[in-house]
mmCIF file of C-alpha atoms and ligand atoms in Angstrom:
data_model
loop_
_atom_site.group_PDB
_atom_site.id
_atom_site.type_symbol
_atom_site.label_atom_id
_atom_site.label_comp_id
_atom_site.label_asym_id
_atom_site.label_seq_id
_atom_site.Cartn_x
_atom_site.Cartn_y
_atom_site.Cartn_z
ATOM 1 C CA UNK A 1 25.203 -3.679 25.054
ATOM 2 C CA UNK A 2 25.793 -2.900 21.354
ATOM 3 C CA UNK A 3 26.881 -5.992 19.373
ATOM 4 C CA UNK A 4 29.777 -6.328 17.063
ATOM 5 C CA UNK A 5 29.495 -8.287 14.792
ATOM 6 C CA UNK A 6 31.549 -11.881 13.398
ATOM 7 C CA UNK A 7 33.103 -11.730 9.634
ATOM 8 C CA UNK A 8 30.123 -14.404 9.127
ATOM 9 C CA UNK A 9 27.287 -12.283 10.826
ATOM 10 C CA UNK A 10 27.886 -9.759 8.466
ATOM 11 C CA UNK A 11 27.409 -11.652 5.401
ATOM 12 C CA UNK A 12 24.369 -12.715 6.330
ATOM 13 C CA UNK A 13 23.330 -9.113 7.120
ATOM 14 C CA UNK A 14 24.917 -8.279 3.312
ATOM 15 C CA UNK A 15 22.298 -10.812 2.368
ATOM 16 C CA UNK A 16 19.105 -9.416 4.098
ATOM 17 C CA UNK A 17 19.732 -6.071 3.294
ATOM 18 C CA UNK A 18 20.648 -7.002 -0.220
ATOM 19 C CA UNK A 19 17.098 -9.069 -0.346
ATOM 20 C CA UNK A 20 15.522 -5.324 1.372
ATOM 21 C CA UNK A 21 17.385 -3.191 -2.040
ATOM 22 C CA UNK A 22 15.923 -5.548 -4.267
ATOM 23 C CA UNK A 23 12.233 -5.491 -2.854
ATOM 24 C CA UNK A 24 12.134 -1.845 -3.126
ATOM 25 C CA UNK A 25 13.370 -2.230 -6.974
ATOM 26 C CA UNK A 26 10.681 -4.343 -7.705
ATOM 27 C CA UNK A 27 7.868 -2.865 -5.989
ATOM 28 C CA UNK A 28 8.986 0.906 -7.390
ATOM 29 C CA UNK A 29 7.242 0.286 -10.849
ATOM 30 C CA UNK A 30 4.299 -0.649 -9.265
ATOM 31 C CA UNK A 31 3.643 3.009 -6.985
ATOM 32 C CA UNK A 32 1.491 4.686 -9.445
ATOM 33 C CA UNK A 33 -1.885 6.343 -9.025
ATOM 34 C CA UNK A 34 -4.965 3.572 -8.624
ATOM 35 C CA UNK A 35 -2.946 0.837 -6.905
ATOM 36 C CA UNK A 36 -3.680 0.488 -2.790
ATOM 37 C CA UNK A 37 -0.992 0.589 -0.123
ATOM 38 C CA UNK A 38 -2.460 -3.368 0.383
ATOM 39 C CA UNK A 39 -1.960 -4.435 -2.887
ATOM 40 C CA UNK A 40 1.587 -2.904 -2.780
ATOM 41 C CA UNK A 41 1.572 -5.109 0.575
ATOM 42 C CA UNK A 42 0.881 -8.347 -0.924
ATOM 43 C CA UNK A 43 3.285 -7.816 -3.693
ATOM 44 C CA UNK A 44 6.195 -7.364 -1.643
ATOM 45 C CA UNK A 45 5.455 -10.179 0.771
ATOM 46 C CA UNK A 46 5.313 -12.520 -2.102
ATOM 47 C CA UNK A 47 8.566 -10.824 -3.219
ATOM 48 C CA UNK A 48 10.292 -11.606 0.345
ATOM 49 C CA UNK A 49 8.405 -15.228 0.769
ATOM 50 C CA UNK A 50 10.002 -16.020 -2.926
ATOM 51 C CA UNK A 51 13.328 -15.045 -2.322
ATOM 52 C CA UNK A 52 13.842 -17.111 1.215
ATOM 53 C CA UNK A 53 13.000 -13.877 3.324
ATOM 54 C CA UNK A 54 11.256 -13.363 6.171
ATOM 55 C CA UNK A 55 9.000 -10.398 6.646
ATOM 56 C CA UNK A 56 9.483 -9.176 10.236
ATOM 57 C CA UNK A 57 7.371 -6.673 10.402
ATOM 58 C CA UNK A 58 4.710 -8.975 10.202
ATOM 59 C CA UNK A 59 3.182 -10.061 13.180
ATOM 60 C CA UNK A 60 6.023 -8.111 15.046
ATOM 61 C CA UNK A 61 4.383 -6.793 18.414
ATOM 62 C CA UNK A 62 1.016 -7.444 16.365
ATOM 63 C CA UNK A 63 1.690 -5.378 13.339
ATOM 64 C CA UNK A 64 -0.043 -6.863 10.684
ATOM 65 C CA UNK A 65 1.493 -6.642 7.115
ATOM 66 C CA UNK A 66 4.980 -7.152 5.825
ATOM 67 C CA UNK A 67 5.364 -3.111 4.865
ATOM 68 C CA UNK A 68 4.676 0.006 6.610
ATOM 69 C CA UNK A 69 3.559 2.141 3.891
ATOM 70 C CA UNK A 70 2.894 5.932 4.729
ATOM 71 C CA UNK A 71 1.617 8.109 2.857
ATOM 72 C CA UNK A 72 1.729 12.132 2.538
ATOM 73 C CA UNK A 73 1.315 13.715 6.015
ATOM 74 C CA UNK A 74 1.856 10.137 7.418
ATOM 75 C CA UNK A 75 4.971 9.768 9.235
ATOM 76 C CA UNK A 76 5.706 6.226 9.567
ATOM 77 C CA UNK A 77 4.039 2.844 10.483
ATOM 78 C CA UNK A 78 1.200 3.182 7.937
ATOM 79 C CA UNK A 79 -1.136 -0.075 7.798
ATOM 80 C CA UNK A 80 -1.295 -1.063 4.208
ATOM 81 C CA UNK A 81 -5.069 -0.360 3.289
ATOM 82 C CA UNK A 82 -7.882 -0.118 0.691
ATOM 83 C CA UNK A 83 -6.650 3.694 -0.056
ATOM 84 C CA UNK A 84 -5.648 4.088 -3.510
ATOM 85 C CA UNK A 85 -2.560 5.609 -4.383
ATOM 86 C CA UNK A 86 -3.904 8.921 -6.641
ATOM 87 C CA UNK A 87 -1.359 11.452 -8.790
ATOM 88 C CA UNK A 88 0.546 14.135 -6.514
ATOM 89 C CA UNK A 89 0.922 11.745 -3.278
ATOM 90 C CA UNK A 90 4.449 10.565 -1.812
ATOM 91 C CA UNK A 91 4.029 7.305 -0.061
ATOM 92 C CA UNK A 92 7.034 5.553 2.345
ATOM 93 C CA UNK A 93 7.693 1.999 2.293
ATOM 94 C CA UNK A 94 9.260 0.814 5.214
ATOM 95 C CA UNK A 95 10.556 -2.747 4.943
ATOM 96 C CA UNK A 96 12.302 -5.321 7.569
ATOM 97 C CA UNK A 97 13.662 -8.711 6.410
ATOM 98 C CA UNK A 98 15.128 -11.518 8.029
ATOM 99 C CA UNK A 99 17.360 -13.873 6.728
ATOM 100 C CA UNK A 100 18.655 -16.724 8.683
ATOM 101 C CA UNK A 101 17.996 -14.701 11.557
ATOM 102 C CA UNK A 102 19.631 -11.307 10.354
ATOM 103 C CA UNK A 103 17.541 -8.286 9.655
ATOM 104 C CA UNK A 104 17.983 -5.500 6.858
ATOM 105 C CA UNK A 105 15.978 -2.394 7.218
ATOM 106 C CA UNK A 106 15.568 0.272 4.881
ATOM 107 C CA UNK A 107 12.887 3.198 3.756
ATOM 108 C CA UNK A 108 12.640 5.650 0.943
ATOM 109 C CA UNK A 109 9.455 7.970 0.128
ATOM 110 C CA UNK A 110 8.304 7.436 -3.739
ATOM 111 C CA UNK A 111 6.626 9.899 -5.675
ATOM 112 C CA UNK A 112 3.420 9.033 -7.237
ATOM 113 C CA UNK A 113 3.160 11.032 -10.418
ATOM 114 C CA UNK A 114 3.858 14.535 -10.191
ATOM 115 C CA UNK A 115 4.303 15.988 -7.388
ATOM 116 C CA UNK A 116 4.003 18.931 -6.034
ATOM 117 C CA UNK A 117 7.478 21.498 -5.555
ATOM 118 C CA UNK A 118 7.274 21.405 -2.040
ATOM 119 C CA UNK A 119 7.138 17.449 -1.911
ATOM 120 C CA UNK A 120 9.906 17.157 -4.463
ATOM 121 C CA UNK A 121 11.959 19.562 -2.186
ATOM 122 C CA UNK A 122 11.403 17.070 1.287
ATOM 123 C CA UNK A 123 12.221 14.594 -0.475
ATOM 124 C CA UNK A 124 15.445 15.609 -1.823
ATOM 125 C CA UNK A 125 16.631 17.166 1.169
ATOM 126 C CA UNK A 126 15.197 14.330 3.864
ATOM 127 C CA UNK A 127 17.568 11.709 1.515
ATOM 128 C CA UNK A 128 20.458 14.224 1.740
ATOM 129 C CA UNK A 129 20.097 14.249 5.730
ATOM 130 C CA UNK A 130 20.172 10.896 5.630
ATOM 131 C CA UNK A 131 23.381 10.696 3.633
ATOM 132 C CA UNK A 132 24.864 13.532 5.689
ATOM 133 C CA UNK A 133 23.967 11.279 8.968
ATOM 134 C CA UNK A 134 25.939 8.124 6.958
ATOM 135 C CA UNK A 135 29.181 10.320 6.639
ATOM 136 C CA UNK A 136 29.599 10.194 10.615
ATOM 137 C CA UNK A 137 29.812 6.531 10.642
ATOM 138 C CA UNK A 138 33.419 5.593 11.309
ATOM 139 C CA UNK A 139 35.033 3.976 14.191
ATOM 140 C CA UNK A 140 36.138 6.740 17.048
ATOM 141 C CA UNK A 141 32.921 8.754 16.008
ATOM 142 C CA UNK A 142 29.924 8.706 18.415
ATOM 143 C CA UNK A 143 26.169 8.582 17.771
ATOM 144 C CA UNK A 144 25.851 11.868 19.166
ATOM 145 C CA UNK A 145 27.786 13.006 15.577
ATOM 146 C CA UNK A 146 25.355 11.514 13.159
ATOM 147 C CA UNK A 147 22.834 12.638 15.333
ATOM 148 C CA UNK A 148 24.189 16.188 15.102
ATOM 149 C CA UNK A 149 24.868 16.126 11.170
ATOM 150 C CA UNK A 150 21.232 15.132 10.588
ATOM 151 C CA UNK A 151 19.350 18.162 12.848
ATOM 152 C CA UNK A 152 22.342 20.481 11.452
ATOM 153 C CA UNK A 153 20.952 19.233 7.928
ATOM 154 C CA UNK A 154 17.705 19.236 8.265
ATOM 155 C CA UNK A 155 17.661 23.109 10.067
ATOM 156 C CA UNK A 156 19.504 24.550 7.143
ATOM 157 C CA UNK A 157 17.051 23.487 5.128
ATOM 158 C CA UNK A 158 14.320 24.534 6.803
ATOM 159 C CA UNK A 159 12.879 21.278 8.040
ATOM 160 C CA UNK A 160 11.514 19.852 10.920
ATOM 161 C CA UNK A 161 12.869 16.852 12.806
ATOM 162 C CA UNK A 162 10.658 14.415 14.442
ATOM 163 C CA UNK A 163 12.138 13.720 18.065
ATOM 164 C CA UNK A 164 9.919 10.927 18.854
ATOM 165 C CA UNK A 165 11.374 8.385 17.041
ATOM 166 C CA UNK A 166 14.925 7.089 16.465
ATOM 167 C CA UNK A 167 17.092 5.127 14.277
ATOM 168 C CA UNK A 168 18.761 1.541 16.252
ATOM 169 C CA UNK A 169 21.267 -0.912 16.063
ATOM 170 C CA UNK A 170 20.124 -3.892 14.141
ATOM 171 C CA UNK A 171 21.369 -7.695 13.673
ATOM 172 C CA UNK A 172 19.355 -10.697 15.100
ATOM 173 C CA UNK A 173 16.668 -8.235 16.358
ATOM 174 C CA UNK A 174 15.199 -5.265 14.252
ATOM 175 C CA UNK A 175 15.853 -2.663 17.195
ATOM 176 C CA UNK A 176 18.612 -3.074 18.897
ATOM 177 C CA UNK A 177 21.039 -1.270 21.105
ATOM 178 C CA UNK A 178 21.878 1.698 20.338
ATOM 179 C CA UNK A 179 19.098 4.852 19.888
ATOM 180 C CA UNK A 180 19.896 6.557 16.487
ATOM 181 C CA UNK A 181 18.464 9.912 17.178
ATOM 182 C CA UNK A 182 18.134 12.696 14.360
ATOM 183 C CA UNK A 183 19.102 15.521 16.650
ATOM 184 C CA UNK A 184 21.348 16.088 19.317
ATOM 185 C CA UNK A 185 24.955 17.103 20.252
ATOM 186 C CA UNK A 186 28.407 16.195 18.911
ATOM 187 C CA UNK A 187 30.360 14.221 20.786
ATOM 188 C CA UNK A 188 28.167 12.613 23.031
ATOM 189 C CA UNK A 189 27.087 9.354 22.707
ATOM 190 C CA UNK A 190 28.239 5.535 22.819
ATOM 191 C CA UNK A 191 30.770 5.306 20.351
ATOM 192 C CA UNK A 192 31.452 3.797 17.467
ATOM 193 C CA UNK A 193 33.134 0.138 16.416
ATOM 194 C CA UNK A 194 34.102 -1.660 13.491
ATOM 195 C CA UNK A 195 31.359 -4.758 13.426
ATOM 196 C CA UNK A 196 28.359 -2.417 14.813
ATOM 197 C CA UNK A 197 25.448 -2.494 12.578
ATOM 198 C CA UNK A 198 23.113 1.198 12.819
ATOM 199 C CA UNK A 199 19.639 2.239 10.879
ATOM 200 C CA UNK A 200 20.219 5.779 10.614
ATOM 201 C CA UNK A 201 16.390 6.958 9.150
ATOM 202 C CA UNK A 202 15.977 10.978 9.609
ATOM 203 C CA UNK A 203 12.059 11.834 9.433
ATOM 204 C CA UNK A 204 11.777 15.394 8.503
ATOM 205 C CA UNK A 205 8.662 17.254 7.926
ATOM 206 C CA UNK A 206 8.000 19.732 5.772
ATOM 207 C CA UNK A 207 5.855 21.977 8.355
ATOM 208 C CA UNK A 208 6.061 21.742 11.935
ATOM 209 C CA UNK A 209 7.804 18.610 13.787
ATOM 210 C CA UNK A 210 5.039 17.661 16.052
ATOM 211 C CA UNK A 211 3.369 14.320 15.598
ATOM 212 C CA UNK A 212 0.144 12.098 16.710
ATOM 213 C CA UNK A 213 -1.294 8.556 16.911
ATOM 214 C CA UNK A 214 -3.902 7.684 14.838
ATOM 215 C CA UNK A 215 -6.266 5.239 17.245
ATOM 216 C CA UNK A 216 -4.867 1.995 14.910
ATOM 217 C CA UNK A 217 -2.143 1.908 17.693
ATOM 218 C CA UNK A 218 0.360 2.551 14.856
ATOM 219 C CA UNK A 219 0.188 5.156 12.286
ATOM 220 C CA UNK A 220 1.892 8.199 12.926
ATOM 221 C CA UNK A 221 0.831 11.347 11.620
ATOM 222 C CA UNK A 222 1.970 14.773 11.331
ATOM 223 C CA UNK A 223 -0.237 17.353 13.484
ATOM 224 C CA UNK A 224 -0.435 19.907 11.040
ATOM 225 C CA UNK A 225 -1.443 18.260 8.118
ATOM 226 C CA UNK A 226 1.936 18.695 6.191
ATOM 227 C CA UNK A 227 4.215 16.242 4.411
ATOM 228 C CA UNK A 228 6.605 13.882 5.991
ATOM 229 C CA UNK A 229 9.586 12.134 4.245
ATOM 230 C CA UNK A 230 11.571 8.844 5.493
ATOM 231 C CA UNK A 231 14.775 7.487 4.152
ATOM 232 C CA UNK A 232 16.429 4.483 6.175
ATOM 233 C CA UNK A 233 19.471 2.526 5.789
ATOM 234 C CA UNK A 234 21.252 -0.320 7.429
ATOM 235 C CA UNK A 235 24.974 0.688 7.723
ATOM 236 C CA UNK A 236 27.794 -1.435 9.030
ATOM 237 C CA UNK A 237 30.701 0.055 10.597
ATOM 238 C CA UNK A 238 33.729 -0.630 9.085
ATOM 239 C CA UNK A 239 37.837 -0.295 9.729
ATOM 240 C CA UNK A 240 37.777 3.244 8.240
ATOM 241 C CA UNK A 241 34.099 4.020 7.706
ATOM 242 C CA UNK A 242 30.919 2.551 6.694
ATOM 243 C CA UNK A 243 29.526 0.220 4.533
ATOM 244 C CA UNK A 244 26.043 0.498 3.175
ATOM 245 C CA UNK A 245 23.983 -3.116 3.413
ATOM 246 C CA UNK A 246 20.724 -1.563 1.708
ATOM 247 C CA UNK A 247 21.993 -0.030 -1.578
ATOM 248 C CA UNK A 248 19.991 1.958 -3.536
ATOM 249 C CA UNK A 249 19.275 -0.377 -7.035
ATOM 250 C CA UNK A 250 17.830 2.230 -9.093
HETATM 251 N N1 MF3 B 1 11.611 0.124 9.985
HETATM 252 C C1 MF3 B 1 10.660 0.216 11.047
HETATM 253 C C2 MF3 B 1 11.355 0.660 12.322
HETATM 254 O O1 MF3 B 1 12.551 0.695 12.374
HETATM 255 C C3 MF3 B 1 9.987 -1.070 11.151
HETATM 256 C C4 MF3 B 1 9.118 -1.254 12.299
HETATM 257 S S1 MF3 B 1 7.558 -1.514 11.755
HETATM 258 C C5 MF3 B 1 6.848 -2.643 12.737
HETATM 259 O O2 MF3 B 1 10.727 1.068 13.282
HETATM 260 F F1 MF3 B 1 5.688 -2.713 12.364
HETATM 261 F F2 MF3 B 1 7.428 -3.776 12.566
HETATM 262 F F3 MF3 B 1 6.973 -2.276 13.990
HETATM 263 CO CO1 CO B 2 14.307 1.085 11.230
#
């Protein structure tokens, strides 16, 4: 069952994913080389605690931190660490927070320093997919189309998707009904309704798609060694399109 949601759900999904645009503004000044992916951590659950948030990830099915930060041929669900961030890496920060209930979700990859061209050119393109995903969302469309945009995306530019893992629904839960899947057919699919509330979050790696657990039970990695990029936003179906809940403040 996907949920639609009431005129008064949806503000308080505004707020959380207002509170999840205005963690990653803060925390952006502070990704440069010598800082550590726990440090960024604590930072950003302070951030949340501060601002009447709640930091889901933590403690959700026994992950431990408020952020998953990845970094370079990390996919997603990186454990905040000792590593110090050094000049050259890109590093994810994936964020969920709840307010009253309501979860925002959102992801970008930073650059730390200069980076190399290759990098620069994931990154560009991975946020495009994502974009051309967003486009899709409109009532009468089905998943299957934003599913379709982002592969069609992602091919012509020469990247690979990860298959593995999906984009959700989202509201009093962080995954909810339905699967947001970054490849697929046009057309297929549940479809979609004004009130339904997706993560759309294309993971595209720069080399080949295939992925592996690292034996934390969480961190994803990509098998060859090459960059990954992650960009995730919450995005609420409206009477004609979409609405974005996790603006970009920067
Ligand atoms: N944004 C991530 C996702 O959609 C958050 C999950 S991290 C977890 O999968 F640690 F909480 F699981
Ligand atoms: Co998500």
């Amino acid at each position: 069952m996907i949920s639609i949601k009431s005129e008064k759900e949806i503000e308080l999904m505004r707020h959380a994913g207002m509170l999840v645009s205005k963690m990653h503004k803060f925390i952006k000044p502070y990704i440069k080389a010598g800082i550590t992916t726990k440090e960024l951590d604590k930072l950003c659950e302070k951030f949340i605690i501060d601002n009447e948030g709640v930091p889901t990830c933590k403690g959700y099915e026994g992950f431990p931190t408020a952020l998953c930060t990845s970094v370079n041929d990390e996919v997603v669900h990186g454990i905040p660490s000792n590593y110090k961030l050094k000049n050259g890496d890109i590093i994810t920060i994936d964020v969920v927070i709840g307010y009253k209930g309501y979860q925002g979700d959102a992801a970008w990859t930073y650059a730390v320093g200069d980076i190399s061209d290759e990098k620069k050119y994931l990154m560009e393109h991975t946020e495009k997919a994502l974009y051309e995903g967003i486009k899709m969302v409109k009532p009468g469309n089905r998943i299957g189309d934003i599913s379709h945009a982002v592969e069609e995306y992602a091919h012509e530019h020469n990247l690979s998707v990860v298959e593995e893992l999906c984009g959700h629904g989202i509201g009093l839960e962080m995954h909810e009904a339905p699967d947001v899947p970054n490849f697929g057919r046009p057309g297929v699919g549940p479809r979609l309704k004004e009130g339904m509330v997706i993560c759309i979050e294309p993971m595209l790696n720069y080399g080949l798609k295939n992925i592996y657990q690292l034996d934390d039970g969480w961190t994803i990695k990509t098998l060859d060694g090459q960059p990954s990029a992650h960009y995730e936003h919450t995005v609420l179906v409206t009477k004609d399109g979409y609405e974005i809940l996790t603006p970009r403040l920067d």
